[in-house]
mmCIF file with all atom_site columns, C-alpha atoms in Angstrom:
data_model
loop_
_atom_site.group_PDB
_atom_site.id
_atom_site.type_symbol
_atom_site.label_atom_id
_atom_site.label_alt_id
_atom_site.label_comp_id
_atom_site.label_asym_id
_atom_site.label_entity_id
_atom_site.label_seq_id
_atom_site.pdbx_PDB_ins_code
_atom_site.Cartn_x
_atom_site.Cartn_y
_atom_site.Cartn_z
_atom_site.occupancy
_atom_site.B_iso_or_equiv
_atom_site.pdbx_formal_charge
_atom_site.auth_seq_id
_atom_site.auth_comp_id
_atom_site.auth_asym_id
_atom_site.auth_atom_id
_atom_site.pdbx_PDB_model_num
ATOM 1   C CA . UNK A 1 1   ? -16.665 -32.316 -13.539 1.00 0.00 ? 4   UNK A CA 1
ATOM 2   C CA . UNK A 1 2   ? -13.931 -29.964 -12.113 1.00 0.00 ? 5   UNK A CA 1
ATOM 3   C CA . UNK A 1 3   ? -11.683 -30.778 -9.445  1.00 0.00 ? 6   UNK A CA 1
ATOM 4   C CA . UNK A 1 4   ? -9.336  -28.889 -7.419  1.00 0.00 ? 7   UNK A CA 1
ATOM 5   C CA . UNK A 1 5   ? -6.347  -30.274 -5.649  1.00 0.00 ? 8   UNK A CA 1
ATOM 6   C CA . UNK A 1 6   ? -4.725  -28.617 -3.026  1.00 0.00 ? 9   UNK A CA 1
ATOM 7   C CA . UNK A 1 7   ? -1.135  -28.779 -1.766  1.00 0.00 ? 10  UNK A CA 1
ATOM 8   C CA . UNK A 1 8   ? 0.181   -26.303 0.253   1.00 0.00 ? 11  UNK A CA 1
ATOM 9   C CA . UNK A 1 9   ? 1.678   -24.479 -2.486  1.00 0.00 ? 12  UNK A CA 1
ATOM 10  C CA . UNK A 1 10  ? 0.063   -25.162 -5.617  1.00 0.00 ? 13  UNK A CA 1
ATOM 11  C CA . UNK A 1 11  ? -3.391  -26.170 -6.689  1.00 0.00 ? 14  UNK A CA 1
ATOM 12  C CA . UNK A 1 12  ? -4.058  -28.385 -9.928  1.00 0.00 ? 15  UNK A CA 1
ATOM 13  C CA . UNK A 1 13  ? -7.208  -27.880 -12.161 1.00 0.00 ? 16  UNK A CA 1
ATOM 14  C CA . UNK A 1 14  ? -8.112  -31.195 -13.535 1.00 0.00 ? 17  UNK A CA 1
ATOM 15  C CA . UNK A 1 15  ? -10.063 -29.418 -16.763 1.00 0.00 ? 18  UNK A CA 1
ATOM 16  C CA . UNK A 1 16  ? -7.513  -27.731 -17.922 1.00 0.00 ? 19  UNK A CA 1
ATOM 17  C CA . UNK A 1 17  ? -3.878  -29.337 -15.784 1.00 0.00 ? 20  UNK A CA 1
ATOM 18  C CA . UNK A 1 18  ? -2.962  -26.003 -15.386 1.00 0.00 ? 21  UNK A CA 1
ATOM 19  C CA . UNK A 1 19  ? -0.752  -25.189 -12.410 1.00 0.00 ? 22  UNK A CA 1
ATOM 20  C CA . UNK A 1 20  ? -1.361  -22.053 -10.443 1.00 0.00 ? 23  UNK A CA 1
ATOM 21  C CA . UNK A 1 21  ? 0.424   -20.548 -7.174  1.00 0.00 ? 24  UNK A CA 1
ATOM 22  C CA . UNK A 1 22  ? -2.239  -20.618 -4.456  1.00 0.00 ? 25  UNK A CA 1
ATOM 23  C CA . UNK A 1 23  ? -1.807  -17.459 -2.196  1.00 0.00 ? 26  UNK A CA 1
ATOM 24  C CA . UNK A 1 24  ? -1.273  -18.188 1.710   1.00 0.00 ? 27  UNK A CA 1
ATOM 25  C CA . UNK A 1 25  ? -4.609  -17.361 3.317   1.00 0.00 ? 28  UNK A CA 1
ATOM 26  C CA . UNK A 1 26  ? -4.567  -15.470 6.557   1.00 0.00 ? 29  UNK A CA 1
ATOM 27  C CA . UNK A 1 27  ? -6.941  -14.719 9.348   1.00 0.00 ? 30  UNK A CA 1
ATOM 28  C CA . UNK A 1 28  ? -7.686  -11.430 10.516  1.00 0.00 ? 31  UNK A CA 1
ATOM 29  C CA . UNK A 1 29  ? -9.362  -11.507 14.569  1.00 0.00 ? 32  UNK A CA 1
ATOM 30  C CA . UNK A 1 30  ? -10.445 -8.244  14.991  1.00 0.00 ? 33  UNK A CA 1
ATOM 31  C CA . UNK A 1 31  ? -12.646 -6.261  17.936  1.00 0.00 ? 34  UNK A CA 1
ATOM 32  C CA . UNK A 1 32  ? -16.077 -6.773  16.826  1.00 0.00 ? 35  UNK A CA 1
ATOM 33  C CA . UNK A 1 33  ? -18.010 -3.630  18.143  1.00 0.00 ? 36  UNK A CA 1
ATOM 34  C CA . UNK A 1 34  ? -14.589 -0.756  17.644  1.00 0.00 ? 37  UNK A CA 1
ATOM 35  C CA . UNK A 1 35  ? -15.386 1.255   14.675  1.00 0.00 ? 38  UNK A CA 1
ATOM 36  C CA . UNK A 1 36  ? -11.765 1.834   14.093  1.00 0.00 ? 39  UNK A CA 1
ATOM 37  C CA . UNK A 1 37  ? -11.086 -1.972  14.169  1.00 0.00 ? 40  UNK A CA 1
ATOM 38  C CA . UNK A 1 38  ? -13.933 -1.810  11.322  1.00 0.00 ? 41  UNK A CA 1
ATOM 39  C CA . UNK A 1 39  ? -12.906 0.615   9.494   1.00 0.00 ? 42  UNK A CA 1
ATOM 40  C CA . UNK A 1 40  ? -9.286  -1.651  9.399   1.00 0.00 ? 43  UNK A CA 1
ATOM 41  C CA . UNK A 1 41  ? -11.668 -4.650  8.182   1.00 0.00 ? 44  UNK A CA 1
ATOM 42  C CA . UNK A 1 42  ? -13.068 -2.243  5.520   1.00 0.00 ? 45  UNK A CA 1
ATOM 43  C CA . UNK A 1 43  ? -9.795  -1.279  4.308   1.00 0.00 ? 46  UNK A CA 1
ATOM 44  C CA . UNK A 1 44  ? -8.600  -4.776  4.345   1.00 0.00 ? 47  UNK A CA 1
ATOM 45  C CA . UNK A 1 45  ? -11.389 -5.927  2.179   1.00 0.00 ? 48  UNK A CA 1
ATOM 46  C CA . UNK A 1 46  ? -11.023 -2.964  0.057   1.00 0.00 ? 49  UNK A CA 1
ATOM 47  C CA . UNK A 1 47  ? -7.388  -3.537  -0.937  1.00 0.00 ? 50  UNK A CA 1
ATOM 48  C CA . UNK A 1 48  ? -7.432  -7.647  -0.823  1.00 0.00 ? 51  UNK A CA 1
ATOM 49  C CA . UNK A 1 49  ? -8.027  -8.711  -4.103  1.00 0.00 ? 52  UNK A CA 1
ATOM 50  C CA . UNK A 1 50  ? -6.699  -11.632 -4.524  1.00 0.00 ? 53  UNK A CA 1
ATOM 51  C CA . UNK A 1 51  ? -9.321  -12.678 -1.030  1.00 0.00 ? 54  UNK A CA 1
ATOM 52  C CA . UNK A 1 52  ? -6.434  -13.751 1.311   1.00 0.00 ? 55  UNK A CA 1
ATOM 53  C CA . UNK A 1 53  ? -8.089  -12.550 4.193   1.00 0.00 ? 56  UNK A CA 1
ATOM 54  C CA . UNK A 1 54  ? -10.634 -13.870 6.021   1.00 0.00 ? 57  UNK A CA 1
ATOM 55  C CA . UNK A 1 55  ? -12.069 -12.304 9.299   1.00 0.00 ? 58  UNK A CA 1
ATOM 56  C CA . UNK A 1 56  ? -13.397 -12.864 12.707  1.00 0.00 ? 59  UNK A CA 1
ATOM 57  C CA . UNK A 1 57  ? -14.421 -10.891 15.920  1.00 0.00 ? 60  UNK A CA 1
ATOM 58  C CA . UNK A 1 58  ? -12.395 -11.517 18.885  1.00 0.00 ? 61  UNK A CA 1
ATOM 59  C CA . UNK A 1 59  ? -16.081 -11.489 20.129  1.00 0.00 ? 62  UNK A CA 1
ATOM 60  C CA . UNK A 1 60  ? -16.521 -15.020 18.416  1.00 0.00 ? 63  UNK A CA 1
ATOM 61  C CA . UNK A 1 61  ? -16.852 -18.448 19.157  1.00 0.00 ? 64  UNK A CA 1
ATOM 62  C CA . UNK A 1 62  ? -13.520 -19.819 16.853  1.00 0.00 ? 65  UNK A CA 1
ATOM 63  C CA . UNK A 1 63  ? -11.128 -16.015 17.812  1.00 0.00 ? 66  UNK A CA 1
ATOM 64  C CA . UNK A 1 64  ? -11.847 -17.499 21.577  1.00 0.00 ? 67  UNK A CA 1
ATOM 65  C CA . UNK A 1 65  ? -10.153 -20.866 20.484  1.00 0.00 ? 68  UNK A CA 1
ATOM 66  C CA . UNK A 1 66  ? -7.693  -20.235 18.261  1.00 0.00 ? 69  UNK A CA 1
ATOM 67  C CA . UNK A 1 67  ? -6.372  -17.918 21.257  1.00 0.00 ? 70  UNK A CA 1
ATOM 68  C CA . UNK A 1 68  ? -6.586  -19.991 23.900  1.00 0.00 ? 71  UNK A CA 1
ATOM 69  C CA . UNK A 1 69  ? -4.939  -22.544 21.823  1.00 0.00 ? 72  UNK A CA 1
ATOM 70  C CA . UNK A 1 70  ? -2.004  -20.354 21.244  1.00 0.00 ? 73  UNK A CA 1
ATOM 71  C CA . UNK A 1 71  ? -1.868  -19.726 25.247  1.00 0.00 ? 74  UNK A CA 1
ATOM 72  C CA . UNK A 1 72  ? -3.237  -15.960 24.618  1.00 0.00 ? 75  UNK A CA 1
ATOM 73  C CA . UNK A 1 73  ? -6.038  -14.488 26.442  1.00 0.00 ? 76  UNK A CA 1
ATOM 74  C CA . UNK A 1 74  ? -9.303  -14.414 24.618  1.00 0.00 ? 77  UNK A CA 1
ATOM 75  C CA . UNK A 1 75  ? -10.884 -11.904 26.775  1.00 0.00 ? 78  UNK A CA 1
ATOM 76  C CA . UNK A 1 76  ? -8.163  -9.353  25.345  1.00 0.00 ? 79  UNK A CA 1
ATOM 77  C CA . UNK A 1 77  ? -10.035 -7.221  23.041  1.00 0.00 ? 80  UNK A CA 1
ATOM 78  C CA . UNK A 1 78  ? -7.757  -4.454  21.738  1.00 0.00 ? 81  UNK A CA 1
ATOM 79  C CA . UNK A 1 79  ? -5.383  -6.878  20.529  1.00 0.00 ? 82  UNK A CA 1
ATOM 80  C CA . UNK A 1 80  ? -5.236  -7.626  16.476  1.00 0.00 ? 83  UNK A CA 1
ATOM 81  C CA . UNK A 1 81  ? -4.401  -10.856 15.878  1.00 0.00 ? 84  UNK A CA 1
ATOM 82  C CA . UNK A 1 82  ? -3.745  -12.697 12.603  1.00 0.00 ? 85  UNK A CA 1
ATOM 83  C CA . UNK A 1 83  ? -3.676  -16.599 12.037  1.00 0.00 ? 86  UNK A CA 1
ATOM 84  C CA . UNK A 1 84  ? -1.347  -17.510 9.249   1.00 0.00 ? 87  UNK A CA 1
ATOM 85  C CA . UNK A 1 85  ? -1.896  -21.001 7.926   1.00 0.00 ? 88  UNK A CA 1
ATOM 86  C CA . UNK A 1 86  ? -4.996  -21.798 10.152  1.00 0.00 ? 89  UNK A CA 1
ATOM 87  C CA . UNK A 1 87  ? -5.633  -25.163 10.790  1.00 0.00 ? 90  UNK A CA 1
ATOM 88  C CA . UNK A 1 88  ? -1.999  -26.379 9.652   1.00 0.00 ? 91  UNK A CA 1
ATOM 89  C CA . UNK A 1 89  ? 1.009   -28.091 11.853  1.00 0.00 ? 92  UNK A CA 1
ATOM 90  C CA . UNK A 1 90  ? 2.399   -24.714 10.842  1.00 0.00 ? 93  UNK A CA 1
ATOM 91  C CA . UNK A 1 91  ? -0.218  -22.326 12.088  1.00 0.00 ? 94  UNK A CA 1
ATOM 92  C CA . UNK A 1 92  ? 1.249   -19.661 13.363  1.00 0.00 ? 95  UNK A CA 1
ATOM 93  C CA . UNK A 1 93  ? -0.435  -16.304 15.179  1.00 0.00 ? 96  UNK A CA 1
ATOM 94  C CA . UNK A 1 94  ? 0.975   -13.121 15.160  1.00 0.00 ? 97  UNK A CA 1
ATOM 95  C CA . UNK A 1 95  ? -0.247  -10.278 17.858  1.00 0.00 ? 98  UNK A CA 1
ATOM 96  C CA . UNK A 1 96  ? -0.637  -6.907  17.810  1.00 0.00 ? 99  UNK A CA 1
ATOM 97  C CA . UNK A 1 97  ? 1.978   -4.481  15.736  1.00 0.00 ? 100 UNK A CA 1
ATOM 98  C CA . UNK A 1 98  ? 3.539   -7.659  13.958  1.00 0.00 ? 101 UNK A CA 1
ATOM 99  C CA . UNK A 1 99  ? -0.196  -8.827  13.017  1.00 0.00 ? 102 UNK A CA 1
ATOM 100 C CA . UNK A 1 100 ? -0.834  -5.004  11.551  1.00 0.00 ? 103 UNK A CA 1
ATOM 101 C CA . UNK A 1 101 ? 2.336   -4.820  10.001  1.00 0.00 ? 104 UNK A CA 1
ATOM 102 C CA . UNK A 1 102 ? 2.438   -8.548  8.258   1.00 0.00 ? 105 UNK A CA 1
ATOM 103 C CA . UNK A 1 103 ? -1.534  -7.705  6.794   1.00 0.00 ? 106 UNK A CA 1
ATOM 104 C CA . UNK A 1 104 ? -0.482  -4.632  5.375   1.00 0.00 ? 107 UNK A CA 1
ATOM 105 C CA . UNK A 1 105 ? 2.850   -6.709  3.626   1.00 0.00 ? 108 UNK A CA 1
ATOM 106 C CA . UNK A 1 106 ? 0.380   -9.015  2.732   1.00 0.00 ? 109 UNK A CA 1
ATOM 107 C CA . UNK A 1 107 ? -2.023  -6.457  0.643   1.00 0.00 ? 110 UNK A CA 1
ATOM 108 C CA . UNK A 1 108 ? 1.065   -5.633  -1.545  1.00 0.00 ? 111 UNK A CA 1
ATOM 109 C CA . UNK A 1 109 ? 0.872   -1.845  -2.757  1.00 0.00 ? 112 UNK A CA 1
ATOM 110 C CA . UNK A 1 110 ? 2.050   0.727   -0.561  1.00 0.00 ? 113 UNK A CA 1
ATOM 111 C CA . UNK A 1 111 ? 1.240   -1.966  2.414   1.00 0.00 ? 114 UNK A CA 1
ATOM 112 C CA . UNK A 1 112 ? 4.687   -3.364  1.379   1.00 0.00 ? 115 UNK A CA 1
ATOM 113 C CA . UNK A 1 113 ? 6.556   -0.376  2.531   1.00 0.00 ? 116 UNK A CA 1
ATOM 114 C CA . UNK A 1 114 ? 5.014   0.021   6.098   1.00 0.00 ? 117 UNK A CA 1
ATOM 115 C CA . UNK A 1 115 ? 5.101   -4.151  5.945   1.00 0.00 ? 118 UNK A CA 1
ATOM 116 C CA . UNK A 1 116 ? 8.951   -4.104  5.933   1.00 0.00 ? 119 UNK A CA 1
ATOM 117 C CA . UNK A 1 117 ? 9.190   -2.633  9.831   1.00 0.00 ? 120 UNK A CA 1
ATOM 118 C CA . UNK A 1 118 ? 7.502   -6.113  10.539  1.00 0.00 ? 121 UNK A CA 1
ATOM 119 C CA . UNK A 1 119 ? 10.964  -7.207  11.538  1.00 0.00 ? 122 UNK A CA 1
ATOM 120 C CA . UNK A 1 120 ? 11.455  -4.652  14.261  1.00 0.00 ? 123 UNK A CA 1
ATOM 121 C CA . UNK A 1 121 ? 11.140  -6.095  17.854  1.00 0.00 ? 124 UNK A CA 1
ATOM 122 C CA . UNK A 1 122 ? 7.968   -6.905  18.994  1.00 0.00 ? 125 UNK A CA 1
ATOM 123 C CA . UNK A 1 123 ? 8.236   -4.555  22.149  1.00 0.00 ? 126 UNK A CA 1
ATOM 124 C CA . UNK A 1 124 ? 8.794   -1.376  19.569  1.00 0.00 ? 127 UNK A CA 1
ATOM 125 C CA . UNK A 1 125 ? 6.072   -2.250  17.345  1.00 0.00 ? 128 UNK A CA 1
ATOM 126 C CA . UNK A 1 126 ? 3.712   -2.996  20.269  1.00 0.00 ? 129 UNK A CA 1
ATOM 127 C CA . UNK A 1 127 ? 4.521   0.488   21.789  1.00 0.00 ? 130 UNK A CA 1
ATOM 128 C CA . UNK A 1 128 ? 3.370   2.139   19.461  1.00 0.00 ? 131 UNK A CA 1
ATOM 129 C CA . UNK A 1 129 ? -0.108  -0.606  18.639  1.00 0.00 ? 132 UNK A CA 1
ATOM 130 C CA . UNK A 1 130 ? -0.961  -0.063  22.167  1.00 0.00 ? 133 UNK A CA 1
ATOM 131 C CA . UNK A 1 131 ? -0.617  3.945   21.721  1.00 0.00 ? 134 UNK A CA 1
ATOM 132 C CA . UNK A 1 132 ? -3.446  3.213   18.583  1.00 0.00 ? 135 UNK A CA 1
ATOM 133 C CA . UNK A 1 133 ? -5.552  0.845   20.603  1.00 0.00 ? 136 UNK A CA 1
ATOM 134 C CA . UNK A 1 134 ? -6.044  2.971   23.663  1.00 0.00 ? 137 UNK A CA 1
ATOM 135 C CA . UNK A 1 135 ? -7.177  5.439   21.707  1.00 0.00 ? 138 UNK A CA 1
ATOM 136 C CA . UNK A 1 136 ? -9.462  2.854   19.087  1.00 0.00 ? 139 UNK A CA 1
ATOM 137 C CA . UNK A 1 137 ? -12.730 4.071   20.532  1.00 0.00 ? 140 UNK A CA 1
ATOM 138 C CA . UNK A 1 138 ? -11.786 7.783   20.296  1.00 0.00 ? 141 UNK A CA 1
ATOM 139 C CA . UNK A 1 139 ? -10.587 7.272   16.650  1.00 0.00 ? 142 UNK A CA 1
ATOM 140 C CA . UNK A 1 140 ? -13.514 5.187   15.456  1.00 0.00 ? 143 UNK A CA 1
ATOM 141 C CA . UNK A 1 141 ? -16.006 5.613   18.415  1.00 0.00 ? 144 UNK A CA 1
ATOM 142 C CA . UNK A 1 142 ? -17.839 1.769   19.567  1.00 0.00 ? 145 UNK A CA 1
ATOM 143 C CA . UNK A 1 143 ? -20.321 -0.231  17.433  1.00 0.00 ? 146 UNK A CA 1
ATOM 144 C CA . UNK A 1 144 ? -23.416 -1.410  19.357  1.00 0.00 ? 147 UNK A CA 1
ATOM 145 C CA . UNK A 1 145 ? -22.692 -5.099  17.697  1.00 0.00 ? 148 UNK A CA 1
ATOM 146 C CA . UNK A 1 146 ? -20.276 -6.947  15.636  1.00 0.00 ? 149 UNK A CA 1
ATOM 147 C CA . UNK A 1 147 ? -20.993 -5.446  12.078  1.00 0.00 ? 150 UNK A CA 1
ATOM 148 C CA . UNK A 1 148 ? -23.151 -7.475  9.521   1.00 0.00 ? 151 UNK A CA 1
ATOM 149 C CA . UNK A 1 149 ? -20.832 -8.268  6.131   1.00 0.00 ? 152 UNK A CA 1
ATOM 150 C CA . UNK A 1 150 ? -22.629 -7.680  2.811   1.00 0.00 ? 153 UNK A CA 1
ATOM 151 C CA . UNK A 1 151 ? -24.107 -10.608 0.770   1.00 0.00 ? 154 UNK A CA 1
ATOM 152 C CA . UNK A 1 152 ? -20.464 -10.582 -1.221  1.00 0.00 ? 155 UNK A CA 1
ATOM 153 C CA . UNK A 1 153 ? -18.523 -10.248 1.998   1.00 0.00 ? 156 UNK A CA 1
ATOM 154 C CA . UNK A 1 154 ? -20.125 -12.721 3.849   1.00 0.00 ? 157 UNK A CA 1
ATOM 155 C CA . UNK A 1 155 ? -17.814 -16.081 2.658   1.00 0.00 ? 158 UNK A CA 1
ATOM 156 C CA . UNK A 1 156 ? -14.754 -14.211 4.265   1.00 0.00 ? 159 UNK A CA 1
ATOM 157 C CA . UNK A 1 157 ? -16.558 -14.080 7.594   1.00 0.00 ? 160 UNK A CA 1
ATOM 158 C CA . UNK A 1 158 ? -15.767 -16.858 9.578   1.00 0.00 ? 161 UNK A CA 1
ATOM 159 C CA . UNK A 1 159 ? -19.125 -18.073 11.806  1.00 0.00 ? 162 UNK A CA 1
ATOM 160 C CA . UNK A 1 160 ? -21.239 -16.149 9.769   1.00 0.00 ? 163 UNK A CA 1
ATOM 161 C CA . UNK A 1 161 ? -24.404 -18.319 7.434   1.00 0.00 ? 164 UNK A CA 1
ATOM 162 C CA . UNK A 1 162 ? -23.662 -17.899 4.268   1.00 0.00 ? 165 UNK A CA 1
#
């Protein structure tokens, strides 16, 4: 029998006792039917592996709540927005340049580098977001739905049957 305890920093193993660090788990709303806003999915899963991402169309029944519960507008769809500790008495969401800025600190790497502007103000950072998604459907042209993940994908999908 093998059972996993969670705290919000550490998990124990009962098997084996070992301690491990559990990595903060994120959630990446994204416009469902923008190929660019795909593409930024794609690269996401591409470069996460340690799986601290999972995703959700702004299109979507649970992106339309967690909004509204954080007093934003649901109906927004060129905004990125990223849940940090979903769930939590901590939860925390983080819009547009901040929310690109914080996944790409997140995915370690190179991300780290561009992650550090993160603490710029939110108005410079969203100048330039807003720039990128005006433009979203030129860059990436417009999906006729919400993409379907792959069998391996499909866990980090929130809403979708597994």
């Amino acid at each position: 029998m093998h059972i996993t305890i969670l705290s919000s920093a550490y998990s124990v193993s009962a098997p084996d006792r070992r301690m491990e660090l559990v990595t903060p788990s994120a959630i990446l709303l994204y416009d469902g039917e923008c190929g660019f806003c795909d593409r930024v999915v794609q690269f996401v899963l591409k470069r996460d592996t340690r799986e601290r991402f999972r995703f959700a169309p702004l299109q979507s029944q649970f992106a339309m709540e967690a909004m509204t519960r954080h007093g934003e507008d649901p109906s927004n769809l060129s905004t990125m927005a990223l849940i940090l500790n979903s769930d939590g008495p901590d939860e925390k969401v983080l819009l547009r340049g901040k929310a690109a800025l914080t996944t790409l600190s997140m995915l370690g790497g190179w991300g780290s580098f561009w992650g550090a502007f993160r603490f710029l103000p939110s108005w410079l950072l969203d100048f330039g977001y807003k720039i990128i998604a005006r433009n979203r459907f030129r860059l990436g042209g417009r999906l006729a739905a919400c993409r379907v993940p792959t069998p391996q994908e499909r866990a980090r999908f929130i809403g979708m049957p597994e």
